[in-house]
Every structure is written in C-alpha cells, then in structure tokens.
Coordinates of C-alpha atoms in Angstrom, one line a residue:
Chain A
M1 CA 25.1 3.2 5.0
A2 CA 28.4 1.4 6.4
E3 CA 26.2 0.9 9.8
R4 CA 25.5 -2.4 10.7
N5 CA 22.0 -3.3 11.7
P6 CA 22.6 -5.3 14.6
D7 CA 19.1 -6.7 14.7
L8 CA 19.8 -8.4 11.4
A9 CA 23.5 -9.1 11.9
V10 CA 23.6 -11.1 14.8
P11 CA 21.6 -14.2 14.0
V12 CA 23.6 -14.5 11.0
A13 CA 27.0 -14.4 12.8
L14 CA 25.9 -17.2 15.2
G15 CA 25.2 -19.7 12.5
P16 CA 22.5 -22.2 12.3
R17 CA 23.9 -24.8 15.0
L18 CA 23.1 -22.1 17.9
A19 CA 19.2 -22.4 18.1
P20 CA 19.1 -21.5 22.0
A21 CA 21.4 -18.6 21.5
F22 CA 18.9 -17.3 18.8
A23 CA 16.3 -17.8 21.3
L24 CA 18.3 -16.0 23.9
E25 CA 18.7 -13.1 21.2
A26 CA 14.8 -12.9 20.5
W27 CA 14.5 -12.5 24.1
S28 CA 17.1 -9.7 24.4
R29 CA 15.6 -8.0 21.5
L30 CA 12.3 -8.0 23.1
L31 CA 13.7 -6.6 26.5
R32 CA 15.7 -4.1 24.4
F33 CA 12.3 -3.1 22.7
V34 CA 10.5 -2.9 26.2
R35 CA 13.3 -0.7 27.5
R36 CA 13.4 1.8 24.6
E37 CA 9.5 2.1 24.1
P38 CA 7.8 1.1 27.2
L39 CA 4.6 2.8 26.5
T40 CA 4.5 0.7 22.9
A41 CA 5.6 -2.6 24.7
A42 CA 2.9 -2.1 27.3
C43 CA 0.0 -1.2 24.7
A44 CA 1.4 -4.3 22.8
F45 CA 1.0 -6.5 25.7
I46 CA -2.7 -5.0 26.4
F47 CA -3.4 -5.7 22.9
V48 CA -2.3 -9.2 22.9
A49 CA -4.1 -9.8 26.2
I50 CA -7.3 -8.2 25.1
V51 CA -7.3 -10.4 21.7
I52 CA -6.8 -13.5 23.7
V53 CA -9.4 -12.7 26.1
A54 CA -11.6 -12.1 23.2
I55 CA -10.9 -15.2 21.5
F56 CA -11.1 -17.4 24.5
A57 CA -14.0 -15.6 26.3
P58 CA -16.1 -18.9 27.3
W59 CA -13.1 -20.2 29.1
I60 CA -12.0 -17.2 30.9
A61 CA -15.4 -16.0 31.9
T62 CA -16.3 -17.3 35.6
H63 CA -20.0 -17.2 35.0
D64 CA -22.8 -17.2 32.5
P65 CA -22.7 -13.4 31.2
L66 CA -26.4 -13.4 30.8
A67 CA -27.7 -15.4 33.8
G68 CA -28.6 -13.1 36.8
D69 CA -28.4 -14.4 40.4
P70 CA -31.3 -12.5 42.1
R71 CA -29.5 -13.3 45.5
A72 CA -26.4 -11.4 44.7
R73 CA -27.5 -8.0 43.2
L74 CA -25.1 -5.0 43.2
Q75 CA -22.4 -7.1 45.1
G76 CA -18.8 -5.4 45.2
P77 CA -15.8 -7.1 43.9
S78 CA -15.0 -10.6 45.6
A79 CA -13.0 -13.6 45.2
D80 CA -16.5 -15.3 43.5
H81 CA -17.2 -12.1 41.4
F82 CA -13.9 -10.2 40.5
F83 CA -15.8 -7.2 39.3
G84 CA -18.9 -7.5 41.4
T85 CA -22.5 -8.0 40.0
D86 CA -24.9 -5.8 38.2
A87 CA -28.5 -4.6 39.1
I88 CA -29.8 -8.2 38.3
G89 CA -26.9 -10.0 39.8
R90 CA -24.8 -11.0 36.5
D91 CA -21.2 -11.2 37.0
V92 CA -19.6 -7.9 35.5
F93 CA -16.3 -9.7 35.0
S94 CA -17.8 -12.2 32.6
R95 CA -19.7 -9.7 30.9
V96 CA -16.6 -7.5 30.5
V97 CA -14.9 -10.6 29.1
Y98 CA -17.6 -11.1 26.7
G99 CA -17.5 -7.4 25.5
A100 CA -14.2 -7.7 24.4
R101 CA -15.4 -10.1 21.3
V102 CA -18.0 -7.4 20.2
S103 CA -15.4 -4.3 20.5
L104 CA -12.7 -6.0 18.6
L105 CA -14.9 -7.7 15.7
V106 CA -16.6 -4.1 15.2
G107 CA -13.3 -2.7 15.1
V108 CA -11.5 -5.0 12.8
A109 CA -14.8 -5.8 10.6
A110 CA -15.7 -2.2 9.9
T111 CA -12.3 -0.9 9.4
L112 CA -11.6 -3.6 7.0
A113 CA -14.6 -3.2 5.0
G114 CA -14.6 0.5 5.0
T115 CA -10.9 0.7 4.2
V116 CA -11.2 -1.7 1.1
I117 CA -14.2 0.2 -0.1
G118 CA -12.6 3.6 0.4
A119 CA -9.2 2.5 -1.2
I120 CA -11.2 1.3 -4.3
I121 CA -13.2 4.6 -4.6
G122 CA -10.2 6.5 -4.0
L123 CA -7.9 4.8 -6.5
I124 CA -10.4 4.9 -9.3
T125 CA -11.8 8.6 -8.6
G126 CA -8.0 9.7 -8.2
Y127 CA -6.7 8.1 -11.4
L128 CA -9.5 8.7 -13.5
G129 CA -10.5 12.3 -12.4
G130 CA -12.9 14.5 -14.2
T131 CA -16.6 14.6 -13.5
V132 CA -16.7 11.2 -11.8
D133 CA -14.1 12.4 -9.4
L134 CA -16.0 15.5 -8.8
L135 CA -19.4 13.8 -8.3
V136 CA -18.1 11.1 -5.9
Q137 CA -16.1 13.6 -3.7
R138 CA -19.4 15.8 -3.3
V139 CA -21.2 12.4 -2.3
M140 CA -18.5 12.0 0.2
D141 CA -18.9 15.5 1.5
G142 CA -22.5 14.8 2.0
I143 CA -22.0 11.6 4.2
Q144 CA -19.3 13.3 6.1
A145 CA -21.6 16.3 6.9
I146 CA -23.7 14.1 8.9
P147 CA -22.1 13.3 12.3
A148 CA -21.4 9.7 12.6
L149 CA -23.5 9.2 15.7
V150 CA -26.6 10.9 14.1
F151 CA -26.1 8.6 10.9
L152 CA -25.9 5.5 13.2
L153 CA -28.8 6.6 15.2
L154 CA -31.1 6.9 12.0
V155 CA -30.1 3.7 10.8
A156 CA -30.2 1.7 14.0
A157 CA -33.6 3.3 15.0
I158 CA -35.4 3.2 11.7
W159 CA -33.7 0.3 9.8
Q160 CA -32.3 -2.6 12.1
Q161 CA -30.5 -2.9 15.1
G162 CA -27.6 -5.1 15.6
M163 CA -24.1 -6.1 15.0
L164 CA -24.4 -6.4 11.1
S165 CA -25.9 -2.8 10.6
V166 CA -23.4 -1.3 13.2
V167 CA -20.5 -2.8 11.0
V168 CA -22.3 -1.8 7.6
V169 CA -22.9 1.7 8.5
L170 CA -19.6 2.2 10.3
A171 CA -18.1 0.7 7.1
V172 CA -20.0 3.5 4.9
L173 CA -19.0 6.1 7.2
I174 CA -15.2 5.3 7.1
A175 CA -14.9 4.9 3.3
P176 CA -15.3 8.6 2.8
Y177 CA -12.0 9.0 5.0
V178 CA -10.0 6.3 3.3
S179 CA -11.2 7.2 -0.1
R180 CA -9.9 11.0 0.7
L181 CA -6.4 9.6 1.8
V182 CA -6.0 7.1 -1.0
R183 CA -7.0 9.8 -3.6
G184 CA -4.5 12.5 -2.3
V185 CA -1.8 9.9 -2.6
V186 CA -2.7 8.8 -6.2
L187 CA -2.9 12.5 -7.2
S188 CA 0.4 13.0 -6.1
L189 CA 1.7 9.8 -7.7
R190 CA -0.2 10.0 -11.1
E191 CA 2.5 12.3 -12.5
E192 CA 5.4 10.4 -11.3
A193 CA 8.1 9.2 -13.7
F194 CA 7.4 5.6 -13.0
V195 CA 3.7 5.8 -13.6
L196 CA 4.4 7.8 -16.9
A197 CA 6.9 5.2 -17.9
A198 CA 4.3 2.3 -17.3
Q199 CA 1.8 4.3 -19.3
A200 CA 4.4 4.7 -22.3
M201 CA 4.9 1.1 -22.1
G202 CA 1.4 0.6 -22.7
A203 CA 0.1 -0.7 -19.5
R204 CA -3.5 -0.5 -18.9
P205 CA -5.2 1.6 -16.3
L206 CA -6.0 -1.4 -14.2
R207 CA -2.5 -2.8 -14.2
I208 CA -1.2 0.8 -13.4
M209 CA -3.4 1.3 -10.3
M210 CA -2.8 -2.3 -8.8
V211 CA 0.9 -2.7 -9.5
H212 CA 2.0 0.7 -9.3
I213 CA -0.1 3.0 -7.4
L214 CA -1.9 0.8 -4.8
P215 CA 1.4 -0.3 -3.0
N216 CA 2.5 3.0 -2.2
T217 CA -1.0 3.8 -0.7
L218 CA -0.3 1.1 1.7
A219 CA 1.6 2.6 4.5
P220 CA -0.5 5.6 5.1
V221 CA -3.7 3.5 5.0
L222 CA -2.3 1.2 7.4
V223 CA -1.4 3.9 10.0
A224 CA -4.8 5.3 9.6
A225 CA -6.4 2.3 9.9
S226 CA -5.4 2.1 13.7
I227 CA -7.0 5.5 14.4
I228 CA -10.1 4.5 12.3
A229 CA -10.6 1.1 14.3
G230 CA -10.3 3.2 17.5
G231 CA -13.0 5.3 16.4
A232 CA -15.2 2.6 15.5
M233 CA -15.0 0.9 18.8
L234 CA -15.9 4.2 20.4
A235 CA -18.9 4.7 18.2
E236 CA -20.3 1.4 18.7
G237 CA -19.9 2.0 22.5
A238 CA -21.7 5.1 22.2
L239 CA -24.3 3.5 20.0
S240 CA -24.8 0.7 22.4
F241 CA -25.0 3.2 25.3
L242 CA -27.7 5.0 23.6
G243 CA -29.5 1.8 23.5
L244 CA -29.4 1.4 19.8
G245 CA -26.3 -0.9 19.1
I246 CA -25.7 -4.3 20.7
P247 CA -28.4 -4.8 23.4
P248 CA -27.1 -5.5 26.9
D249 CA -28.6 -9.1 26.8
D250 CA -27.7 -10.3 23.1
P251 CA -28.3 -14.0 22.9
L252 CA -25.3 -14.3 20.5
W253 CA -22.9 -11.5 21.4
K254 CA -24.0 -11.3 25.2
T255 CA -23.2 -7.6 25.7
S256 CA -21.3 -4.6 24.6
W257 CA -19.1 -2.3 26.9
G258 CA -21.2 0.6 26.0
A259 CA -24.5 -1.4 26.9
M260 CA -23.2 -2.1 30.3
L261 CA -23.2 1.7 31.0
K262 CA -26.7 2.4 29.6
P263 CA -28.0 5.8 31.3
E264 CA -31.1 3.9 32.5
N265 CA -29.0 2.1 35.4
L266 CA -27.8 5.5 36.6
Q267 CA -29.6 5.0 39.7
Y268 CA -27.8 1.7 40.4
F269 CA -24.4 3.2 39.4
E270 CA -24.9 5.6 42.2
R271 CA -25.3 2.9 44.8
S272 CA -22.4 0.8 43.3
P273 CA -20.1 3.2 41.2
Y274 CA -17.5 0.3 40.5
L275 CA -20.2 -0.6 38.1
V276 CA -19.2 2.4 35.9
L277 CA -15.3 1.8 36.0
F278 CA -14.6 -1.7 34.5
P279 CA -16.6 -1.7 31.0
G280 CA -15.5 2.1 30.4
A281 CA -11.8 1.1 31.5
A282 CA -11.7 -1.9 29.1
L283 CA -13.0 0.4 26.3
A284 CA -10.7 3.0 26.8
L285 CA -7.6 0.7 27.4
T286 CA -8.5 -1.2 24.0
V287 CA -8.7 2.1 22.2
L288 CA -5.5 3.4 23.8
A289 CA -3.5 0.2 22.9
V290 CA -4.8 0.3 19.3
N291 CA -3.7 3.9 18.9
V292 CA -0.4 3.7 20.5
L293 CA 0.4 0.7 18.2
G294 CA -0.6 2.4 15.2
D295 CA 1.6 5.6 16.2
S296 CA 4.4 3.2 16.6
A297 CA 3.8 1.5 13.1
R298 CA 3.8 5.1 11.7
D299 CA 7.1 5.6 13.2
R300 CA 8.6 2.6 11.6
L301 CA 7.1 3.2 8.2
D302 CA 7.7 6.8 8.1
P303 CA 10.9 7.5 10.3
R304 CA 10.7 11.2 9.4
L305 CA 7.7 11.6 11.5
R306 CA 9.2 10.0 14.6
G307 CA 8.5 11.8 17.8
T308 CA 6.4 14.5 16.3
L309 CA 3.1 13.3 17.7
Chain B
M1 CA -10.0 35.0 -4.1
T2 CA -13.5 35.8 -5.3
S3 CA -13.6 33.0 -7.5
Y4 CA -12.3 30.6 -4.8
L5 CA -15.0 31.5 -2.6
V6 CA -17.8 31.1 -5.2
R7 CA -16.3 27.9 -6.2
R8 CA -16.3 26.8 -2.3
G9 CA -19.8 28.1 -1.9
A10 CA -21.2 26.4 -4.9
A11 CA -19.7 23.1 -3.4
S12 CA -21.4 23.8 -0.3
I13 CA -24.8 24.0 -1.7
V14 CA -24.2 20.9 -3.5
V15 CA -23.3 19.3 -0.4
L16 CA -26.2 20.5 1.6
L17 CA -28.5 19.4 -1.2
L18 CA -26.9 15.7 -0.8
V19 CA -27.6 16.0 2.9
S20 CA -31.2 16.6 2.3
I21 CA -31.3 13.6 0.1
V22 CA -29.4 11.4 2.4
A23 CA -31.6 12.4 5.6
F24 CA -34.8 11.9 3.3
L25 CA -34.2 8.7 2.1
L26 CA -32.6 7.1 5.3
I27 CA -35.9 7.7 7.0
H28 CA -38.3 6.7 4.1
L29 CA -36.6 3.8 2.7
Q30 CA -37.9 1.4 5.3
K31 CA -41.1 -0.8 6.1
G32 CA -43.5 0.9 8.1
D33 CA -43.7 4.6 8.7
A34 CA -44.6 7.3 11.5
L35 CA -48.2 5.9 11.7
T36 CA -47.1 2.4 13.0
V37 CA -45.4 4.2 15.8
K38 CA -47.9 6.9 16.3
L39 CA -50.9 4.4 16.1
R40 CA -50.0 1.8 18.8
Q41 CA -53.8 1.0 18.9
R42 CA -55.3 -0.8 16.0
L43 CA -57.4 1.5 13.7
P44 CA -59.6 0.6 10.8
E45 CA -57.9 0.2 7.4
E46 CA -59.7 3.3 5.8
Q47 CA -58.9 5.4 8.8
V48 CA -55.1 4.6 8.7
Q49 CA -55.1 5.3 4.8
Q50 CA -57.0 8.8 5.2
L51 CA -54.4 9.8 7.9
R52 CA -51.6 8.7 5.9
A53 CA -53.2 10.8 2.9
E54 CA -53.6 13.8 5.3
M55 CA -49.9 13.5 6.1
G56 CA -48.9 13.1 2.5
L57 CA -47.4 9.7 3.1
D58 CA -49.3 8.1 0.3
K59 CA -47.7 9.9 -2.4
P60 CA -44.8 8.7 -4.4
L61 CA -41.2 9.4 -2.8
W62 CA -39.7 11.8 -5.1
E63 CA -42.9 14.0 -4.7
Q64 CA -42.7 14.0 -1.0
Y65 CA -39.2 14.9 -1.2
W66 CA -39.9 17.7 -3.5
T67 CA -42.8 19.1 -1.3
W68 CA -40.6 19.0 1.7
L69 CA -37.4 20.5 -0.1
S70 CA -39.5 23.3 -1.8
G71 CA -41.0 24.1 1.7
V72 CA -38.0 24.3 3.3
L73 CA -36.7 26.5 0.8
R74 CA -39.7 28.8 1.7
G75 CA -38.9 28.5 5.2
D76 CA -41.5 26.0 6.1
M77 CA -39.8 22.8 7.4
G78 CA -43.4 21.1 8.0
R79 CA -44.9 20.1 11.4
S80 CA -43.9 17.6 13.9
F81 CA -46.1 14.6 14.2
F82 CA -46.3 14.9 17.9
R83 CA -46.6 17.7 20.5
E84 CA -49.7 19.1 18.7
Q85 CA -48.3 19.3 15.3
Q86 CA -45.5 22.0 16.7
P87 CA -43.8 23.5 13.5
V88 CA -40.4 21.9 13.1
W89 CA -38.7 25.1 12.7
D90 CA -40.0 26.2 16.1
R91 CA -38.6 23.2 17.6
I92 CA -35.1 23.8 15.9
K93 CA -35.3 27.4 16.7
A94 CA -35.3 26.6 20.5
A95 CA -33.0 23.9 20.4
L96 CA -30.1 25.5 18.1
P97 CA -28.8 28.2 20.4
V98 CA -28.2 25.4 23.1
T99 CA -25.9 23.4 20.6
V100 CA -24.2 26.2 19.4
E101 CA -23.4 27.5 22.9
L102 CA -22.2 24.0 24.0
V103 CA -20.0 23.8 20.7
A104 CA -18.6 27.2 21.0
L105 CA -17.8 26.5 25.0
A106 CA -16.0 23.4 23.8
I107 CA -14.1 24.9 21.2
V108 CA -13.2 28.1 23.2
I109 CA -12.0 25.6 25.9
S110 CA -9.9 23.5 23.2
V111 CA -8.4 26.6 21.9
I112 CA -7.5 28.3 25.4
V113 CA -6.1 25.2 26.6
G114 CA -4.9 23.1 23.8
V115 CA -3.0 25.7 21.6
P116 CA -0.9 26.9 24.4
A117 CA -0.4 23.5 25.7
G118 CA 0.9 22.3 22.3
V119 CA 3.1 25.1 21.7
I120 CA 4.9 24.7 25.3
S121 CA 4.9 20.9 24.8
A122 CA 6.7 21.3 21.5
V123 CA 9.2 24.1 22.5
R124 CA 10.2 22.1 25.6
R125 CA 10.0 18.9 24.0
N126 CA 10.5 15.6 26.2
S127 CA 10.7 18.0 29.5
L128 CA 8.4 16.6 32.4
L129 CA 5.8 19.2 31.3
D130 CA 5.7 17.8 27.8
Q131 CA 5.2 14.3 29.2
V132 CA 2.4 15.2 31.5
T133 CA 0.7 17.3 28.7
R134 CA 1.2 14.2 26.2
L135 CA -0.3 11.8 29.0
F136 CA -3.3 14.2 29.4
S137 CA -3.6 14.4 25.5
V138 CA -3.6 10.6 25.2
I139 CA -6.3 10.2 27.9
G140 CA -8.4 12.6 26.2
L141 CA -8.2 11.0 22.9
T142 CA -9.0 7.7 24.0
I143 CA -11.5 8.1 26.7
P144 CA -15.0 7.6 25.4
V145 CA -17.1 10.8 26.1
F146 CA -20.2 8.8 27.2
W147 CA -18.1 6.9 30.0
L148 CA -16.4 10.4 30.9
A149 CA -19.8 11.9 31.4
T150 CA -21.0 8.9 33.2
I151 CA -18.4 9.2 35.6
V152 CA -18.9 12.7 36.2
L153 CA -22.4 12.3 37.0
V154 CA -21.9 9.1 39.3
Y155 CA -18.7 10.0 41.0
G156 CA -19.3 13.9 41.0
G157 CA -22.7 13.1 42.6
I158 CA -21.1 10.9 45.1
W159 CA -18.1 13.0 46.1
F160 CA -19.0 16.5 45.1
S161 CA -22.8 16.1 45.4
Y162 CA -23.1 17.5 41.7
S163 CA -26.0 17.1 39.5
P164 CA -27.0 19.0 36.6
P165 CA -30.2 21.1 37.0
L166 CA -33.5 19.6 35.7
T167 CA -34.9 22.7 34.4
F168 CA -32.8 24.6 31.3
Q169 CA -33.0 28.3 30.8
Q170 CA -31.6 29.8 27.7
F171 CA -28.4 32.2 28.2
W172 CA -30.5 35.3 27.6
E173 CA -33.1 34.4 30.2
S174 CA -31.0 33.9 33.0
P175 CA -27.0 33.7 32.4
M176 CA -26.1 32.3 35.6
R177 CA -28.7 29.3 35.6
N178 CA -27.7 28.5 31.9
L179 CA -24.0 28.3 32.8
E180 CA -24.8 26.2 35.6
A181 CA -26.4 23.6 33.3
M182 CA -23.7 24.2 30.8
W183 CA -20.2 24.4 32.1
M184 CA -19.9 20.6 32.9
P185 CA -20.8 19.3 29.5
G186 CA -18.8 22.0 27.9
L187 CA -16.0 21.1 29.9
I188 CA -16.2 17.5 29.0
L189 CA -16.7 18.2 25.2
G190 CA -13.9 20.9 25.7
Y191 CA -11.3 18.4 27.3
A192 CA -12.1 15.8 24.4
L193 CA -11.4 18.6 21.9
S194 CA -8.3 20.1 23.7
A195 CA -6.6 16.6 23.5
I196 CA -6.9 16.5 19.5
T197 CA -5.8 20.3 19.4
M198 CA -2.7 20.1 21.6
R199 CA -1.7 17.1 19.8
I200 CA -1.8 18.6 16.2
T201 CA -0.6 21.9 17.7
R202 CA 2.8 20.3 18.9
S203 CA 3.2 18.2 16.1
S204 CA 2.9 21.3 13.6
V205 CA 4.8 23.6 15.8
L206 CA 7.6 20.8 15.8
E207 CA 7.4 20.5 11.9
V208 CA 7.6 24.5 11.6
M209 CA 10.5 24.6 14.1
R210 CA 12.7 22.8 11.8
Q211 CA 12.2 25.2 8.8
D212 CA 15.1 27.4 7.5
Y213 CA 13.3 30.6 8.2
V214 CA 13.0 29.8 11.9
R215 CA 16.7 29.1 11.9
T216 CA 17.4 32.5 10.4
A217 CA 15.2 34.1 13.1
W218 CA 17.0 32.4 15.7
A219 CA 20.4 33.6 14.0
K220 CA 19.3 37.1 13.8
G221 CA 19.1 37.1 17.6
L222 CA 15.3 37.4 18.1
G223 CA 14.0 36.6 21.4
E224 CA 12.3 33.2 22.1
Q225 CA 8.9 34.9 22.4
V226 CA 9.0 36.8 19.0
V227 CA 10.5 33.5 17.1
I228 CA 7.9 31.4 18.7
V229 CA 4.8 33.7 18.3
R230 CA 5.7 35.5 15.1
H231 CA 7.4 32.8 13.2
V232 CA 6.4 29.6 14.5
L233 CA 3.0 29.8 15.8
A234 CA 1.5 31.8 13.0
N235 CA 2.8 29.3 10.5
S236 CA 1.6 26.2 12.3
L237 CA -2.0 27.2 12.8
I238 CA -3.5 26.1 9.4
P239 CA -3.2 22.3 10.5
V240 CA -4.7 23.2 13.8
I241 CA -7.7 25.0 12.0
T242 CA -8.2 22.1 9.5
V243 CA -8.5 19.5 12.3
L244 CA -10.6 21.9 14.4
G245 CA -12.9 22.1 11.2
N246 CA -12.8 18.3 10.8
Q247 CA -13.4 17.8 14.6
F248 CA -16.6 20.0 14.4
V249 CA -18.7 17.0 13.0
Y250 CA -17.3 14.7 15.9
I251 CA -18.1 17.3 18.4
I252 CA -21.9 17.8 17.0
G253 CA -22.2 14.0 17.3
S254 CA -21.0 14.1 20.9
T255 CA -23.6 16.7 21.8
V256 CA -26.4 13.7 21.2
I257 CA -24.7 12.0 24.3
V258 CA -24.1 14.9 26.7
E259 CA -27.5 16.7 25.7
Y260 CA -29.0 13.4 26.6
L261 CA -27.3 12.8 29.9
F262 CA -27.0 16.4 31.1
H263 CA -30.9 17.1 30.3
L264 CA -29.9 19.9 27.7
P265 CA -32.7 20.7 25.2
G266 CA -30.4 20.9 22.4
L267 CA -30.3 19.7 18.8
G268 CA -28.4 16.6 19.5
F269 CA -31.2 15.6 22.1
V270 CA -34.0 16.6 19.4
A271 CA -32.3 14.3 16.9
F272 CA -32.1 11.5 19.3
E273 CA -35.8 11.8 20.4
S274 CA -37.3 12.4 17.0
I275 CA -35.3 9.4 15.4
A276 CA -36.7 7.2 18.2
T277 CA -40.2 8.4 17.4
R278 CA -40.0 8.4 13.7
D279 CA -40.9 12.1 13.6
Y280 CA -40.4 12.5 9.7
F281 CA -40.4 16.1 9.3
L282 CA -38.4 16.9 12.6
V283 CA -35.7 14.3 11.8
Q284 CA -35.3 15.7 8.5
G285 CA -35.4 19.3 9.5
T286 CA -32.7 18.6 12.5
V287 CA -30.4 16.5 10.3
L288 CA -30.6 19.0 7.6
V289 CA -29.5 22.0 10.2
I290 CA -26.8 19.9 11.6
G291 CA -25.5 19.1 8.2
A292 CA -25.9 22.8 7.4
M293 CA -23.7 23.9 10.5
V294 CA -21.2 21.4 9.4
V295 CA -21.1 22.6 5.7
A296 CA -21.0 26.2 7.1
M297 CA -18.1 25.4 9.4
N298 CA -16.1 23.7 6.6
F299 CA -16.6 26.9 4.3
L300 CA -15.4 29.1 7.4
V301 CA -12.3 26.9 7.3
D302 CA -11.7 27.2 3.8
L303 CA -12.2 31.1 4.2
S304 CA -9.4 31.0 6.9
Y305 CA -7.2 29.0 4.7
A306 CA -7.4 32.0 2.2
W307 CA -7.0 34.6 4.9
L308 CA -4.1 32.8 6.5
D309 CA -2.2 31.6 3.4
P310 CA -1.5 33.7 0.5
R311 CA -0.7 30.9 -1.9
V312 CA -4.5 29.7 -1.7
R313 CA -5.8 33.2 -2.2
L314 CA -3.4 33.5 -5.4
A315 CA -4.4 30.3 -6.6
G316 CA -8.0 31.1 -6.9
T317 CA -7.2 34.2 -9.1
T318 CA -5.2 32.0 -11.6
Q319 CA -7.5 28.9 -11.8
I320 CA -10.6 28.8 -13.8

C-alpha cells in the first residue's frame, strides 16, 4: 500500500504553475506506454488512424469512390492511384478509405445495440429467475444454434439488404452472448451481502438492479464488447463478400471492404492480385487493433488475468 | 448422471423446436413467396392461385408450419421447388457428409496443432517460441476467413498454380480425389480454429499451473512430462472443450464461405443457394439440420463435462 503511484504523484508534486512540465510529463508517460506495451501502442495508433480516416473520408479520398475511369482499368499502384484501380477503373485507395466508415459504424452500432438489449435481458432474467429465465434461456439457445452467417443470409436475402438490416440482425445475434454474460454475473451477485442488505432495507428490484448490480457487470461487458465488435465487423465483411450486405456501389455508403473482394471478381484478382490485399488487410488490421485494445483494457480492469491470454 | 443427461437432452429438444420455428418464420414472414422468384414471367392470376394451393402456400402460417413439422417427424422434409422437385432429404443427405468431413478436418487440425502449441507456449512462457506462436494465433483470430480463402485461391494460383478441382467426389467414392478438394478448405478452417484453441489452451494451462496441487506435484519431484500431462493438461481441458463447442457454430457458418469458393457441395453451399432462390422447404430443412448439428455438439460438450469433471456428474444426482 505504501507504494506511490508515479503516474498520479508527479503532476501534484509539480504544482499548478508548471504547465509545460506537465505536458512534458504527459509526453514521457506516452513514451513509457509505448516502450512497455509496444503492441498495444501500435494498435491504439492504428485504431485512432482508422477512426480519423472514417470521419474525414471525403477529404482523405483522392478520387470519387464510385466513379470508374474506363481508360484506367486494373492499374497497379501509382502516384495517382495509391492502391491502383479495380476492374472498372475505380480508385481502390478511395474505396478502402470509405470502407472504414461502414466497418466502424457496423462494429459500433451493432455492438452497442446488442449489448444494451442483452444486458437488459440478462439483468432481468438473472435477477428474477424462475420460469421466465428458463424460457428466455432456451430462446437464446435457439438463436445461437443457427450460425450467424446463415442467419444473416436468411434475413438479407429474404427480407432486406443494407446497412440497417445488417446492424439489426447483428444486434439480435449479439444480445444472447451479452445476456448470458450479464446473467452469470447477476447470479453470482444475487446472494452477496450488499444485495441482501439493500433488499432488507426495502429497496425495490429495479433499484437493486440498476444501482447495485448493473455497475458490477460493466467491466466484463466492456471487455467482451471489443471481441464482439471485431466479430461484427468480420460478419459484415463476410456478408458483403457473399453479395448480401453493403453493395460495392452503394450510393450512400459507397462500398464495404468485404464487397470489394466479391468472388465474382476472381478473374480480375488473378490479373491484378494487389486488388485482394488492401481491403482485406484493412479489415484484418481494424479487427486486430480492436481486439488487442480490448485485451489491454481487460488487463487494466482485471489485473489477475494479465498476461494469461 | 442420468438425470443430468435427461435434463440436457430435454433442453436440446426444446431448442431444436425453437430452431424450427425461427427457420420457418424467418422465411415466411415476408412479402412475396417462392412463386415470385420462380415465376419470373407473368402468369394469369388464377393459375398462380392454383400453383399456390398445390404448394400449400395459401393456408394459414401455423397450419403450414404444422404440416411441415409433422412431415419432418415422419422423416419427410418436403420437396424442393426446383430441380424437378427433388426431395429435400435427398439433397441434404448428399450434402451432409461433405460438411461433416470439412468440420471434422478443421477440428482435428485445430486439436493437433492448437493444444500442443498452447501447452508449449504456456510452459515456455515469454520465450521466443511463445511469442511466435502467439503471433500466429493473433493473426488467425483476426484474419477474415473469406479473405484468407481468396488469397489462397489468387496467390496459390499465381505462385503454385493451385486450383481446387471443379468436380467433387465423396470420400467413399474416391478418397484421393476427395482429399484433393478438401485439404485446402480444411486447412483454412483448421487454422482459424487452432488459433482459438491455442489461445484458450495457453490461458487455461497458465491458470492451472498456479494451482497448489501442481506445486505439490513439482515438490514431490515428479518429472516435467508427468506434471504437465497428468496434472496440468488433464485439468485444463474443460475450458478448451467449452470453447471448441462454442466455436462449432462459427465453423459451420464459415463453411458457407469456403464451400462456395472451393466448389464443395456441402450444407453451407446448399443453404446459400436455397436462400437465394427462396426454396422454402430446402431452406427450412437445411437450417434445421445445421441447428441439429449444433445442438448435438452442445449436448456432446455437456456429456464431456460429466465425463471429465466428477463434480458435474455428482451434482446431477443430487439436484431434482
């Protein structure tokens, strides 16, 4: 306990009048972070870069991602086209830039929606227990017994295709995982002294759930969220790859990384193999960055697990 | 033990029933039906109505569901709307072995590669070998299967003139021809799966190595091999099996992609094709069979808990 935390102690010791020194301190903390956890630091950098690219896509893209130039088909990377051009002469770099928007939006929106729904279900069923719990658990089992990709195919092919349905279906598929996770935590907390004490004092179930139990589920859910977001991005990529997600010439979203790799283009890939590299690498790097950052968050939130994964 | 199995078995049947409802509703709760796809050309209204009545599409939903389900229970899954109304079960019967073989290949590869790699990585923690194994595992976890498969097809074709055979033969027809088509897709799925297996094995072994009884085993002077295999590995397998069981759904989903890309006529391919053509009974049958495989796998995982962990076995006898 007597150990000082150097991260906290230094700015206080410096006093308020040394602002430049404080900036220097922040800088040296950053350097220390990079030195201690180079992989996490690199992934944080990649992630921030991808977010910036997604937000400022129209300014970063060098060409219109949908306008093909018939005179410049299947060109290799050059100063004009950083990543070359595709089969109808569209600039691959600009398309990869716009693809970041789709991936990040699907990852964030589906994870957020699925986590909120799942957390509510897990909280209620875990706390109440009984028949409702049993019934909901079986429904969740039923949803999870159908592979996500098959589920997505069913909805996309038969109902509707596009961003909204991808996000909604992914949220429906994510909810069971989160509900199970939250339910597990709730079950282990239900008999804890602080919950029993709150019950004895006459707190209503809603208050106990929101004030006493919910905050304790936050850490495991946050950690799982990074893995879930990565999975959601991969699922969107696979769906678009199969031609049932975001189309490669969507007027609003432009394109998705998965759609750029559609197997119909296999004959062009064999002529210009670099076409395969960039969109897939962009997706893999994004998922990698998100997963590694999630691992690092887990280590911070639960130090017992540090280094085990 | 028996009551534990009975309870798990009953739950499995309920889940399977739910899968059948989900599969049925997803495809029926929509505007337009198979006829809108089948009849690209315009037909007179009464003729469409007549066809609809023939196919049973004019009845209320619950009745259609009941007709289908009772048929399935009698072993009749209905007929496909296309391919001269081939019975659904015939199609599934031909596709099932392909997918089972592919998934089995992936699981075998992942256990052969992933478990030893995870154990070595944990025992020699932070060594160069550990770092390399973890790097491979991280790549396997994040690389999209459809990208990896496309890279194999494109760069394999350019550098090694690899291309999957266009015709497929079942294993019992011609083992060599069959494996020629299967080894690469099996390897791709196996790599994705062994990345996960390795990661979980490593973390589980690290966890178990901290236990008191492992320290005792070392203190008794047992050899490294005995400690690792008998004391550590045996006790770290449960999480590995849990995760392998959970990943089963994911691997079945991925078969859609590799079967499509490598021209394998398995269940994933049938699912993809039948969904695209809205072949109701074929979709329902395929999704139900896929669901049954997943439920059966979960049941096997539960069984293995009871086998591996005496606490589960005993808990079953005291409860209920």
